[in-house]
PDB file of C-alpha atoms in Angstrom:
ATOM      1  CA  MET A   1      31.529 -64.575 -31.438  1.00 39.00           C
ATOM      2  CA  LYS A   2      29.658 -62.258 -29.132  1.00 41.00           C
ATOM      3  CA  LYS A   3      30.782 -62.540 -25.601  1.00 47.00           C
ATOM      4  CA  LYS A   4      28.023 -63.610 -23.069  1.00 63.00           C
ATOM      5  CA  MET A   5      27.077 -60.796 -20.721  1.00 76.00           C
ATOM      6  CA  ALA A   6      28.056 -61.479 -17.078  1.00 87.00           C
ATOM      7  CA  MET A   7      25.083 -61.903 -14.680  1.00 90.00           C
ATOM      8  CA  LEU A   8      24.571 -61.024 -11.029  1.00 93.00           C
ATOM      9  CA  SER A   9      22.585 -63.107  -8.620  1.00 93.00           C
ATOM     10  CA  ILE A  10      21.132 -61.691  -5.371  1.00 93.00           C
ATOM     11  CA  VAL A  11      20.294 -64.112  -2.655  1.00 94.00           C
ATOM     12  CA  LEU A  12      17.586 -62.767  -0.235  1.00 93.00           C
ATOM     13  CA  PRO A  13      16.686 -64.972   2.707  1.00 92.00           C
ATOM     14  CA  ALA A  14      13.430 -63.931   4.179  1.00 89.00           C
ATOM     15  CA  TYR A  15      11.506 -65.082   7.350  1.00 88.00           C
ATOM     16  CA  ASN A  16       7.893 -63.502   7.861  1.00 86.00           C
ATOM     17  CA  GLU A  17       8.835 -60.668   5.443  1.00 86.00           C
ATOM     18  CA  LYS A  18       5.617 -60.513   3.352  1.00 86.00           C
ATOM     19  CA  GLN A  19       5.563 -56.826   3.585  1.00 86.00           C
ATOM     20  CA  ASN A  20       9.149 -56.398   2.190  1.00 87.00           C
ATOM     21  CA  ILE A  21       8.960 -58.690  -0.905  1.00 89.00           C
ATOM     22  CA  ALA A  22       7.359 -56.578  -3.504  1.00 88.00           C
ATOM     23  CA  ASN A  23       9.195 -53.398  -2.421  1.00 90.00           C
ATOM     24  CA  THR A  24      12.551 -55.212  -2.345  1.00 90.00           C
ATOM     25  CA  ALA A  25      11.998 -56.680  -5.792  1.00 91.00           C
ATOM     26  CA  LYS A  26      10.977 -53.202  -7.281  1.00 91.00           C
ATOM     27  CA  VAL A  27      14.098 -51.380  -5.730  1.00 91.00           C
ATOM     28  CA  LEU A  28      16.600 -53.865  -6.533  1.00 92.00           C
ATOM     29  CA  SER A  29      15.162 -54.555 -10.304  1.00 91.00           C
ATOM     30  CA  GLY A  30      15.011 -50.818 -10.769  1.00 91.00           C
ATOM     31  CA  LEU A  31      18.669 -50.144  -9.582  1.00 91.00           C
ATOM     32  CA  LEU A  32      20.199 -53.029 -11.714  1.00 91.00           C
ATOM     33  CA  GLU A  33      18.281 -52.244 -14.805  1.00 90.00           C
ATOM     34  CA  GLU A  34      19.282 -48.547 -14.451  1.00 89.00           C
ATOM     35  CA  LYS A  35      22.965 -49.620 -14.010  1.00 89.00           C
ATOM     36  CA  GLY A  36      22.639 -52.048 -17.145  1.00 89.00           C
ATOM     37  CA  ILE A  37      23.508 -55.270 -14.919  1.00 90.00           C
ATOM     38  CA  ASP A  38      22.091 -58.508 -15.977  1.00 91.00           C
ATOM     39  CA  TYR A  39      20.583 -60.072 -12.899  1.00 91.00           C
ATOM     40  CA  GLU A  40      18.298 -62.456 -11.122  1.00 92.00           C
ATOM     41  CA  LEU A  41      16.767 -62.228  -7.465  1.00 93.00           C
ATOM     42  CA  VAL A  42      16.591 -65.270  -5.640  1.00 93.00           C
ATOM     43  CA  PHE A  43      14.157 -65.189  -2.513  1.00 93.00           C
ATOM     44  CA  ILE A  44      14.091 -67.983   0.087  1.00 92.00           C
ATOM     45  CA  SER A  45      11.132 -68.021   2.408  1.00 90.00           C
ATOM     46  CA  ASP A  46      12.510 -69.711   5.734  1.00 88.00           C
ATOM     47  CA  GLY A  47       9.329 -71.438   6.833  1.00 85.00           C
ATOM     48  CA  SER A  48       7.437 -68.177   6.880  1.00 87.00           C
ATOM     49  CA  LYS A  49       3.946 -68.186   8.383  1.00 87.00           C
ATOM     50  CA  ASP A  50       2.569 -64.832   6.944  1.00 83.00           C
ATOM     51  CA  GLY A  51       2.411 -65.498   3.375  1.00 85.00           C
ATOM     52  CA  THR A  52       5.908 -64.439   2.258  1.00 89.00           C
ATOM     53  CA  PHE A  53       6.102 -67.059  -0.361  1.00 90.00           C
ATOM     54  CA  ASP A  54       2.903 -66.055  -1.948  1.00 88.00           C
ATOM     55  CA  GLU A  55       4.468 -62.697  -2.392  1.00 89.00           C
ATOM     56  CA  ILE A  56       7.445 -64.169  -3.909  1.00 91.00           C
ATOM     57  CA  ILE A  57       5.350 -66.068  -6.406  1.00 90.00           C
ATOM     58  CA  LYS A  58       3.529 -62.741  -7.406  1.00 90.00           C
ATOM     59  CA  ALA A  59       6.898 -61.052  -7.792  1.00 90.00           C
ATOM     60  CA  ALA A  60       8.137 -63.935 -10.115  1.00 90.00           C
ATOM     61  CA  GLU A  61       4.906 -63.773 -12.237  1.00 89.00           C
ATOM     62  CA  GLU A  62       5.564 -60.034 -12.835  1.00 89.00           C
ATOM     63  CA  ASN A  63       9.295 -60.482 -13.470  1.00 91.00           C
ATOM     64  CA  PRO A  64      10.868 -63.618 -14.918  1.00 91.00           C
ATOM     65  CA  ARG A  65      14.198 -62.582 -13.325  1.00 91.00           C
ATOM     66  CA  ILE A  66      12.813 -63.458  -9.932  1.00 92.00           C
ATOM     67  CA  LYS A  67      12.646 -66.868  -8.576  1.00 92.00           C
ATOM     68  CA  GLY A  68      12.238 -68.357  -5.090  1.00 90.00           C
ATOM     69  CA  ALA A  69      11.805 -71.266  -2.857  1.00 90.00           C
ATOM     70  CA  GLU A  70      10.083 -72.111   0.388  1.00 89.00           C
ATOM     71  CA  PHE A  71      11.305 -74.328   3.038  1.00 90.00           C
ATOM     72  CA  SER A  72       9.052 -77.124   4.643  1.00 87.00           C
ATOM     73  CA  ARG A  73       9.834 -75.509   7.952  1.00 89.00           C
ATOM     74  CA  ASN A  74      12.173 -72.870   9.612  1.00 87.00           C
ATOM     75  CA  PHE A  75      15.628 -74.082   9.112  1.00 87.00           C
ATOM     76  CA  GLY A  76      17.449 -70.917  10.006  1.00 83.00           C
ATOM     77  CA  LYS A  77      19.261 -68.078   8.080  1.00 86.00           C
ATOM     78  CA  GLU A  78      22.403 -70.213   7.398  1.00 86.00           C
ATOM     79  CA  ALA A  79      20.120 -72.674   5.544  1.00 88.00           C
ATOM     80  CA  GLY A  80      18.368 -70.057   3.679  1.00 90.00           C
ATOM     81  CA  ILE A  81      21.559 -68.516   2.404  1.00 90.00           C
ATOM     82  CA  PHE A  82      23.075 -71.920   1.120  1.00 91.00           C
ATOM     83  CA  ALA A  83      19.876 -72.753  -0.427  1.00 90.00           C
ATOM     84  CA  GLY A  84      19.923 -69.406  -2.240  1.00 90.00           C
ATOM     85  CA  LEU A  85      23.444 -70.089  -3.346  1.00 91.00           C
ATOM     86  CA  GLU A  86      22.502 -73.443  -4.810  1.00 89.00           C
ATOM     87  CA  LEU A  87      19.703 -71.779  -6.882  1.00 90.00           C
ATOM     88  CA  THR A  88      21.966 -69.099  -8.388  1.00 90.00           C
ATOM     89  CA  ALA A  89      23.066 -69.112 -11.772  1.00 87.00           C
ATOM     90  CA  GLY A  90      25.100 -65.833 -11.894  1.00 88.00           C
ATOM     91  CA  ASP A  91      28.874 -65.311 -12.526  1.00 91.00           C
ATOM     92  CA  ALA A  92      28.718 -63.480  -9.200  1.00 93.00           C
ATOM     93  CA  VAL A  93      26.517 -63.610  -6.263  1.00 94.00           C
ATOM     94  CA  ILE A  94      25.521 -61.150  -3.611  1.00 93.00           C
ATOM     95  CA  VAL A  95      23.931 -62.148  -0.301  1.00 93.00           C
ATOM     96  CA  MET A  96      21.854 -59.505   1.529  1.00 90.00           C
ATOM     97  CA  ASP A  97      18.932 -59.032   3.759  1.00 88.00           C
ATOM     98  CA  CYS A  98      15.422 -59.052   2.391  1.00 87.00           C
ATOM     99  CA  ASP A  99      14.489 -55.912   4.373  1.00 84.00           C
ATOM    100  CA  LEU A 100      17.046 -53.657   2.554  1.00 85.00           C
ATOM    101  CA  GLN A 101      18.852 -52.664   5.754  1.00 86.00           C
ATOM    102  CA  HIS A 102      21.830 -53.538   3.489  1.00 88.00           C
ATOM    103  CA  PRO A 103      21.720 -50.489   1.171  1.00 88.00           C
ATOM    104  CA  PRO A 104      21.264 -51.447  -2.463  1.00 90.00           C
ATOM    105  CA  GLU A 105      23.297 -48.350  -3.400  1.00 90.00           C
ATOM    106  CA  VAL A 106      26.564 -50.303  -2.682  1.00 90.00           C
ATOM    107  CA  ILE A 107      25.795 -53.185  -5.169  1.00 91.00           C
ATOM    108  CA  PRO A 108      27.149 -51.226  -8.201  1.00 92.00           C
ATOM    109  CA  ARG A 109      30.509 -50.716  -6.296  1.00 93.00           C
ATOM    110  CA  MET A 110      30.716 -54.218  -5.426  1.00 91.00           C
ATOM    111  CA  TRP A 111      29.971 -55.248  -9.070  1.00 93.00           C
ATOM    112  CA  GLU A 112      32.762 -52.899 -10.195  1.00 91.00           C
ATOM    113  CA  LEU A 113      35.240 -54.415  -8.029  1.00 93.00           C
ATOM    114  CA  TRP A 114      34.238 -57.836  -9.077  1.00 92.00           C
ATOM    115  CA  LYS A 115      34.803 -57.032 -12.840  1.00 91.00           C
ATOM    116  CA  GLU A 116      38.284 -55.726 -11.763  1.00 89.00           C
ATOM    117  CA  GLY A 117      39.190 -59.207 -10.446  1.00 89.00           C
ATOM    118  CA  VAL A 118      38.114 -59.225  -6.750  1.00 91.00           C
ATOM    119  CA  GLU A 119      36.667 -62.489  -5.783  1.00 92.00           C
ATOM    120  CA  VAL A 120      35.022 -61.617  -2.398  1.00 91.00           C
ATOM    121  CA  VAL A 121      33.763 -58.282  -1.660  1.00 90.00           C
ATOM    122  CA  GLU A 122      32.979 -57.803   2.168  1.00 88.00           C
ATOM    123  CA  GLY A 123      30.444 -55.313   3.216  1.00 86.00           C
ATOM    124  CA  ILE A 124      31.698 -53.541   6.395  1.00 84.00           C
ATOM    125  CA  LYS A 125      29.295 -51.718   8.581  1.00 80.00           C
ATOM    126  CA  ILE A 126      30.446 -48.074   9.710  1.00 78.00           C
ATOM    127  CA  SER A 127      27.124 -47.550  11.337  1.00 67.00           C
ATOM    128  CA  ARG A 128      24.417 -50.049  12.839  1.00 56.00           C
ATOM    129  CA  GLY A 129      21.616 -47.377  12.279  1.00 54.00           C
ATOM    130  CA  LYS A 130      18.923 -46.761  14.912  1.00 57.00           C
ATOM    131  CA  GLU A 131      18.437 -49.694  17.300  1.00 55.00           C
ATOM    132  CA  SER A 132      17.179 -50.032  20.664  1.00 57.00           C
ATOM    133  CA  LEU A 133      19.844 -50.081  23.471  1.00 58.00           C
ATOM    134  CA  PRO A 134      19.079 -53.825  24.274  1.00 59.00           C
ATOM    135  CA  HIS A 135      19.491 -54.934  20.822  1.00 57.00           C
ATOM    136  CA  LYS A 136      22.638 -53.007  20.354  1.00 59.00           C
ATOM    137  CA  LEU A 137      24.262 -54.401  23.615  1.00 61.00           C
ATOM    138  CA  SER A 138      23.219 -57.947  22.499  1.00 58.00           C
ATOM    139  CA  ALA A 139      24.538 -57.595  19.035  1.00 59.00           C
ATOM    140  CA  GLY A 140      27.854 -56.035  20.337  1.00 62.00           C
ATOM    141  CA  LEU A 141      28.199 -58.971  22.868  1.00 64.00           C
ATOM    142  CA  PHE A 142      27.541 -61.360  20.154  1.00 63.00           C
ATOM    143  CA  TYR A 143      30.115 -60.030  17.770  1.00 65.00           C
ATOM    144  CA  LYS A 144      32.714 -59.725  20.479  1.00 67.00           C
ATOM    145  CA  ILE A 145      32.297 -63.410  21.514  1.00 65.00           C
ATOM    146  CA  MET A 146      32.377 -64.652  17.757  1.00 63.00           C
ATOM    147  CA  SER A 147      35.504 -62.539  17.092  1.00 65.00           C
ATOM    148  CA  LYS A 148      37.328 -64.143  20.147  1.00 65.00           C
ATOM    149  CA  LEU A 149      36.154 -67.568  19.347  1.00 62.00           C
ATOM    150  CA  ILE A 150      36.872 -67.761  15.605  1.00 58.00           C
ATOM    151  CA  LYS A 151      39.962 -65.473  15.668  1.00 62.00           C
ATOM    152  CA  VAL A 152      38.309 -63.071  12.937  1.00 63.00           C
ATOM    153  CA  ASP A 153      37.174 -59.559  13.520  1.00 63.00           C
ATOM    154  CA  MET A 154      33.366 -59.833  13.336  1.00 62.00           C
ATOM    155  CA  ASN A 155      32.579 -56.473  14.879  1.00 61.00           C
ATOM    156  CA  ALA A 156      31.850 -54.816  11.542  1.00 59.00           C
ATOM    157  CA  SER A 157      31.396 -57.767   9.141  1.00 70.00           C
ATOM    158  CA  SER A 158      28.033 -58.786   7.911  1.00 78.00           C
ATOM    159  CA  ASP A 159      26.414 -61.258   5.554  1.00 82.00           C
ATOM    160  CA  TYR A 160      26.219 -58.457   2.972  1.00 88.00           C
ATOM    161  CA  LYS A 161      28.991 -59.536   0.394  1.00 91.00           C
ATOM    162  CA  LEU A 162      29.689 -60.319  -3.149  1.00 93.00           C
ATOM    163  CA  LEU A 163      31.235 -63.859  -4.059  1.00 93.00           C
ATOM    164  CA  ASP A 164      32.656 -64.880  -7.389  1.00 92.00           C
ATOM    165  CA  ARG A 165      31.123 -67.990  -8.874  1.00 93.00           C
ATOM    166  CA  LYS A 166      34.229 -70.026  -8.056  1.00 91.00           C
ATOM    167  CA  VAL A 167      33.882 -69.104  -4.335  1.00 92.00           C
ATOM    168  CA  VAL A 168      30.262 -70.085  -4.393  1.00 92.00           C
ATOM    169  CA  ASP A 169      31.020 -73.419  -5.928  1.00 91.00           C
ATOM    170  CA  VAL A 170      33.797 -74.117  -3.191  1.00 92.00           C
ATOM    171  CA  LEU A 171      31.183 -73.221  -0.390  1.00 91.00           C
ATOM    172  CA  LEU A 172      28.638 -75.601  -1.892  1.00 90.00           C
ATOM    173  CA  THR A 173      31.019 -78.432  -1.885  1.00 89.00           C
ATOM    174  CA  LEU A 174      31.755 -78.123   1.868  1.00 86.00           C
ATOM    175  CA  PRO A 175      30.172 -81.467   3.494  1.00 82.00           C
ATOM    176  CA  GLU A 176      29.341 -79.957   6.864  1.00 80.00           C
ATOM    177  CA  ARG A 177      25.766 -79.416   7.799  1.00 80.00           C
ATOM    178  CA  ASN A 178      26.187 -76.799  10.566  1.00 79.00           C
ATOM    179  CA  THR A 179      27.591 -73.932   8.641  1.00 80.00           C
ATOM    180  CA  PHE A 180      28.562 -70.233   9.502  1.00 80.00           C
ATOM    181  CA  PHE A 181      28.471 -68.418   6.112  1.00 83.00           C
ATOM    182  CA  ARG A 182      30.044 -65.140   7.462  1.00 81.00           C
ATOM    183  CA  ALA A 183      32.997 -66.886   8.837  1.00 78.00           C
ATOM    184  CA  LEU A 184      33.321 -69.468   6.052  1.00 82.00           C
ATOM    185  CA  THR A 185      33.920 -66.676   3.457  1.00 84.00           C
ATOM    186  CA  PHE A 186      37.043 -65.592   5.533  1.00 81.00           C
ATOM    187  CA  TRP A 187      38.192 -69.255   5.796  1.00 80.00           C
ATOM    188  CA  VAL A 188      38.072 -70.037   1.920  1.00 83.00           C
ATOM    189  CA  GLY A 189      40.425 -67.240   1.271  1.00 81.00           C
ATOM    190  CA  PHE A 190      40.476 -65.768  -2.426  1.00 86.00           C
ATOM    191  CA  ARG A 191      41.266 -62.130  -3.315  1.00 86.00           C
ATOM    192  CA  THR A 192      39.152 -59.765  -0.982  1.00 85.00           C
ATOM    193  CA  GLU A 193      38.271 -56.145  -0.849  1.00 87.00           C
ATOM    194  CA  THR A 194      35.860 -54.299   1.402  1.00 85.00           C
ATOM    195  CA  VAL A 195      33.309 -51.738   0.861  1.00 87.00           C
ATOM    196  CA  GLU A 196      31.683 -49.559   3.671  1.00 84.00           C
ATOM    197  CA  TYR A 197      28.013 -48.993   4.254  1.00 83.00           C
ATOM    198  CA  GLU A 198      25.601 -47.785   6.786  1.00 80.00           C
ATOM    199  CA  VAL A 199      22.716 -49.976   8.007  1.00 78.00           C
ATOM    200  CA  GLN A 200      19.409 -48.560   6.846  1.00 75.00           C
ATOM    201  CA  GLU A 201      16.193 -48.365   8.711  1.00 73.00           C
ATOM    202  CA  ARG A 202      13.497 -51.151   7.871  1.00 67.00           C
ATOM    203  CA  GLN A 203      10.574 -49.873   6.007  1.00 65.00           C
ATOM    204  CA  TYR A 204       8.193 -52.538   7.132  1.00 60.00           C
ATOM    205  CA  GLY A 205       8.213 -55.010  10.177  1.00 57.00           C
ATOM    206  CA  GLU A 206      10.554 -55.513  12.932  1.00 62.00           C
ATOM    207  CA  SER A 207      13.868 -57.384  13.455  1.00 59.00           C
ATOM    208  CA  LYS A 208      13.477 -61.162  13.983  1.00 57.00           C
ATOM    209  CA  TRP A 209      16.557 -61.165  16.277  1.00 56.00           C
ATOM    210  CA  SER A 210      16.210 -61.060  20.011  1.00 57.00           C
ATOM    211  CA  PHE A 211      18.967 -61.236  22.747  1.00 59.00           C
ATOM    212  CA  TRP A 212      18.360 -64.855  23.286  1.00 64.00           C
ATOM    213  CA  SER A 213      18.209 -65.787  19.598  1.00 63.00           C
ATOM    214  CA  LEU A 214      21.478 -63.913  19.026  1.00 62.00           C
ATOM    215  CA  MET A 215      23.111 -65.929  21.824  1.00 64.00           C
ATOM    216  CA  LYS A 216      21.833 -69.114  20.530  1.00 65.00           C
ATOM    217  CA  TYR A 217      23.188 -68.166  17.137  1.00 63.00           C
ATOM    218  CA  ALA A 218      26.527 -67.256  18.670  1.00 64.00           C
ATOM    219  CA  VAL A 219      26.848 -70.649  20.520  1.00 65.00           C
ATOM    220  CA  SER A 220      25.733 -72.670  17.418  1.00 67.00           C
ATOM    221  CA  ASN A 221      28.037 -70.987  15.028  1.00 64.00           C
ATOM    222  CA  ALA A 222      31.063 -70.883  17.531  1.00 65.00           C
ATOM    223  CA  THR A 223      30.924 -74.728  18.098  1.00 65.00           C
ATOM    224  CA  SER A 224      30.472 -75.401  14.397  1.00 66.00           C
ATOM    225  CA  PHE A 225      33.547 -73.284  13.396  1.00 64.00           C
ATOM    226  CA  SER A 226      35.826 -73.298  16.251  1.00 65.00           C
ATOM    227  CA  THR A 227      37.286 -75.789  18.969  1.00 65.00           C
ATOM    228  CA  LEU A 228      38.205 -72.985  21.357  1.00 66.00           C
ATOM    229  CA  PRO A 229      35.439 -73.742  23.763  1.00 69.00           C
ATOM    230  CA  LEU A 230      36.925 -77.269  24.156  1.00 69.00           C
ATOM    231  CA  GLN A 231      40.171 -75.867  24.937  1.00 67.00           C
ATOM    232  CA  LEU A 232      38.503 -73.716  27.711  1.00 70.00           C
ATOM    233  CA  VAL A 233      37.729 -77.044  29.442  1.00 72.00           C
ATOM    234  CA  THR A 234      41.443 -77.618  29.633  1.00 71.00           C
ATOM    235  CA  VAL A 235      41.979 -74.145  31.042  1.00 73.00           C
ATOM    236  CA  MET A 236      39.362 -74.547  33.802  1.00 71.00           C
ATOM    237  CA  GLY A 237      40.825 -77.880  34.715  1.00 73.00           C
ATOM    238  CA  LEU A 238      44.333 -76.087  35.175  1.00 73.00           C
ATOM    239  CA  VAL A 239      42.704 -73.378  37.212  1.00 74.00           C
ATOM    240  CA  SER A 240      40.983 -76.012  39.403  1.00 72.00           C
ATOM    241  CA  ILE A 241      44.308 -77.906  39.890  1.00 71.00           C
ATOM    242  CA  LEU A 242      46.439 -74.693  40.673  1.00 74.00           C
ATOM    243  CA  PHE A 243      43.719 -73.531  43.189  1.00 72.00           C
ATOM    244  CA  SER A 244      43.712 -76.985  44.868  1.00 69.00           C
ATOM    245  CA  VAL A 245      47.398 -77.073  45.101  1.00 70.00           C
ATOM    246  CA  GLY A 246      47.528 -73.531  46.648  1.00 71.00           C
ATOM    247  CA  LEU A 247      44.898 -74.610  49.162  1.00 67.00           C
ATOM    248  CA  ALA A 248      46.821 -77.864  49.990  1.00 67.00           C
ATOM    249  CA  VAL A 249      49.975 -75.994  50.647  1.00 71.00           C
ATOM    250  CA  GLN A 250      48.173 -73.441  52.865  1.00 69.00           C
ATOM    251  CA  THR A 251      46.451 -76.420  54.782  1.00 67.00           C
ATOM    252  CA  LEU A 252      49.835 -78.308  55.151  1.00 68.00           C
ATOM    253  CA  VAL A 253      51.559 -75.196  56.490  1.00 71.00           C
ATOM    254  CA  LYS A 254      48.839 -74.525  59.181  1.00 68.00           C
ATOM    255  CA  PHE A 255      48.973 -78.287  60.157  1.00 65.00           C
ATOM    256  CA  LEU A 256      52.767 -78.248  60.641  1.00 68.00           C
ATOM    257  CA  MET A 257      52.391 -74.948  62.717  1.00 72.00           C
ATOM    258  CA  GLY A 258      49.858 -76.599  64.872  1.00 64.00           C
ATOM    259  CA  THR A 259      47.107 -74.233  63.781  1.00 65.00           C
ATOM    260  CA  ALA A 260      43.608 -75.365  63.586  1.00 54.00           C
ATOM    261  CA  VAL A 261      42.169 -75.525  60.259  1.00 56.00           C
ATOM    262  CA  GLU A 262      38.643 -74.273  59.719  1.00 59.00           C
ATOM    263  CA  GLY A 263      37.598 -76.710  56.988  1.00 59.00           C
ATOM    264  CA  PHE A 264      33.939 -76.447  56.595  1.00 58.00           C
ATOM    265  CA  THR A 265      33.661 -73.239  54.606  1.00 61.00           C
ATOM    266  CA  THR A 266      36.803 -74.396  52.515  1.00 64.00           C
ATOM    267  CA  VAL A 267      35.110 -77.821  51.591  1.00 68.00           C
ATOM    268  CA  ILE A 268      31.946 -75.970  50.568  1.00 67.00           C
ATOM    269  CA  LEU A 269      33.803 -73.527  48.276  1.00 67.00           C
ATOM    270  CA  LEU A 270      35.817 -76.242  46.775  1.00 70.00           C
ATOM    271  CA  ILE A 271      32.807 -78.422  45.927  1.00 74.00           C
ATOM    272  CA  LEU A 272      30.923 -75.452  44.590  1.00 68.00           C
ATOM    273  CA  ILE A 273      33.952 -74.231  42.344  1.00 72.00           C
ATOM    274  CA  ILE A 274      35.086 -77.706  41.128  1.00 75.00           C
ATOM    275  CA  GLY A 275      31.426 -78.705  40.611  1.00 75.00           C
ATOM    276  CA  GLY A 276      30.745 -75.542  38.615  1.00 72.00           C
ATOM    277  CA  PHE A 277      33.827 -76.183  36.393  1.00 75.00           C
ATOM    278  CA  LEU A 278      32.745 -79.770  35.959  1.00 78.00           C
ATOM    279  CA  MET A 279      29.183 -78.848  34.950  1.00 76.00           C
ATOM    280  CA  LEU A 280      30.217 -76.246  32.406  1.00 75.00           C
ATOM    281  CA  SER A 281      32.835 -78.493  31.017  1.00 77.00           C
ATOM    282  CA  LEU A 282      30.246 -81.311  30.638  1.00 79.00           C
ATOM    283  CA  GLY A 283      27.977 -78.749  28.984  1.00 76.00           C
ATOM    284  CA  ILE A 284      30.475 -77.711  26.414  1.00 76.00           C
ATOM    285  CA  ILE A 285      31.477 -81.280  25.695  1.00 78.00           C
ATOM    286  CA  GLY A 286      27.814 -82.424  25.278  1.00 77.00           C
ATOM    287  CA  HIS A 287      27.206 -79.455  22.835  1.00 73.00           C
ATOM    288  CA  TYR A 288      30.148 -80.730  20.682  1.00 78.00           C
ATOM    289  CA  ILE A 289      28.881 -84.296  20.904  1.00 80.00           C
ATOM    290  CA  ALA A 290      25.507 -83.203  19.701  1.00 77.00           C
ATOM    291  CA  ARG A 291      27.128 -81.346  16.796  1.00 75.00           C
ATOM    292  CA  ILE A 292      29.014 -84.621  16.039  1.00 78.00           C
ATOM    293  CA  TYR A 293      25.697 -86.513  16.207  1.00 76.00           C
ATOM    294  CA  GLU A 294      24.003 -84.116  13.774  1.00 73.00           C
ATOM    295  CA  GLU A 295      26.768 -84.392  11.244  1.00 74.00           C
ATOM    296  CA  VAL A 296      26.995 -88.124  11.387  1.00 79.00           C
ATOM    297  CA  LYS A 297      23.149 -88.382  10.548  1.00 78.00           C
ATOM    298  CA  GLY A 298      23.848 -86.576   7.503  1.00 75.00           C
ATOM    299  CA  ARG A 299      20.457 -84.904   7.078  1.00 78.00           C
ATOM    300  CA  PRO A 300      20.210 -82.269   4.517  1.00 83.00           C
ATOM    301  CA  LYS A 301      20.659 -78.537   5.592  1.00 84.00           C
ATOM    302  CA  TYR A 302      17.086 -77.750   4.466  1.00 87.00           C
ATOM    303  CA  ILE A 303      14.125 -79.382   2.604  1.00 87.00           C
ATOM    304  CA  ILE A 304      12.387 -77.253  -0.041  1.00 88.00           C
ATOM    305  CA  ARG A 305       8.533 -77.594  -0.160  1.00 87.00           C
ATOM    306  CA  ARG A 306       7.832 -75.331  -3.128  1.00 85.00           C
ATOM    307  CA  VAL A 307       9.686 -73.354  -5.778  1.00 87.00           C
ATOM    308  CA  THR A 308       8.346 -70.837  -8.368  1.00 86.00           C
ATOM    309  CA  ASP A 309       7.885 -71.696 -11.908  1.00 84.00           C
ATOM    310  CA  THR A 310      11.122 -69.666 -12.786  1.00 81.00           C
ATOM    311  CA  VAL A 311      13.142 -72.342 -10.988  1.00 81.00           C
ATOM    312  CA  GLN A 312      14.916 -74.651 -13.528  1.00 72.00           C
ATOM    313  CA  GLY A 313      16.736 -77.962 -12.676  1.00 59.00           C
ATOM    314  CA  SER A 314      16.888 -79.797  -9.293  1.00 58.00           C
ATOM    315  CA  VAL A 315      17.719 -78.632  -5.850  1.00 58.00           C
ATOM    316  CA  THR A 316      18.069 -80.563  -2.543  1.00 54.00           C
ATOM    317  CA  GLY A 317      14.678 -81.745  -1.284  1.00 55.00           C
ATOM    318  CA  MET A 318      12.878 -79.737  -4.084  1.00 54.00           C
ATOM    319  CA  TRP A 319       9.695 -80.998  -5.846  1.00 50.00           C
ATOM    320  CA  LYS A 320       6.997 -79.254  -7.918  1.00 48.00           C
ATOM    321  CA  LYS A 321       3.402 -80.281  -7.503  1.00 44.00           C
ATOM    322  CA  GLU A 322       1.876 -81.274 -10.807  1.00 40.00           C
ATOM    323  CA  ILE A 323      -1.611 -79.667 -11.314  1.00 34.00           C
ATOM    324  CA  ASN A 324      -3.876 -81.545 -13.897  1.00 30.00           C
TER     325      ASN A 324
END
C-alpha cells in the first residue's frame, strides 16, 4: 500500500494585513511547491477592518490549499494562533507572521529536522532587522521582563516555530483561556531543536506593536503563565517590615539617649513607602483575580464569524451563512 505523503500546515495570524495576503500566499506556495512539500496555508483574520478576509477569500479561490477564518472582533494574536492550530490538518504545523518578517527560506530546514524526528523546531532570531530605536527598546524590555517572570530565555525566541501534530494536539487540549503560545511550547517539552534566522523587512504596511501594546502583552502573558508577580507582593511586605524594624530601633535608641526625634518627615516617608507598596500589591492581586474571573466564566478564546469554503468540519464558534 502506498504510504500517505506527509503534509505541512502553516498558520498565519493577520490583523489589518490586506496588502500582504496575496504576496504571502504566492511566496509560500511557490517555495513549498518548488521543494515538493505537500502543504496548506491557514490565514486567520483577527477582526481586521481593512478587508483582510476578502483577500483571504480571493487567495482561497485561486488555490484550494489555502483556507482561512475571520474573527467576529479582535481577540488578539494568541487567539489567532490557537484558532489556526485548530483549523490545521497537517502532520506538522508552522506558525509564522503574515508579513513574511519570518523568512520563508527557513521552512525547508525546519521540515527536514521534523522528518528526522524533531518534534519542536524553534526559530531563534540572530538579528531583529531594521527597527526604530523606541521599538527596539520596548521590545528588548518586553523580552527581559518575560524572561525573568517565566524563567525561560525569551530574548531571541519568537512565534516562528514548527510543531509536530502530537504537540499541536496537546496544546489544543489545554483548558486555559489566557494562553501564551511562545512559552507553552517550552512548557510542553518534547524533543526540540533550533534554527537561526534574521528578521526581514516588511514589504507592506507597518508593525501593529507599540510600546504600550507590548507592555500590556507582557503583563497579560506574565500573569497567565507565572505566579512570580504574586511572590513579589511577599517580597515587598518583607522589605517594608525590615525598613520599619530598622526605623523603630533607631527611634528607640534616640529616645533612650534623650535626643529629640524629628518625626514629621519620617512619618510622611513611611506613609508614602508603605502606601505605595500596598497599592502595587493590591494591583497585582487584582490582576490575578481578574484572570481567575475570566477563566471561571469559561468563554471561548475566540469566535469565528466567517470561514472560506475550503474549511471543512466544525470549529469553535464557527458557522457558514447559507445563500439561497
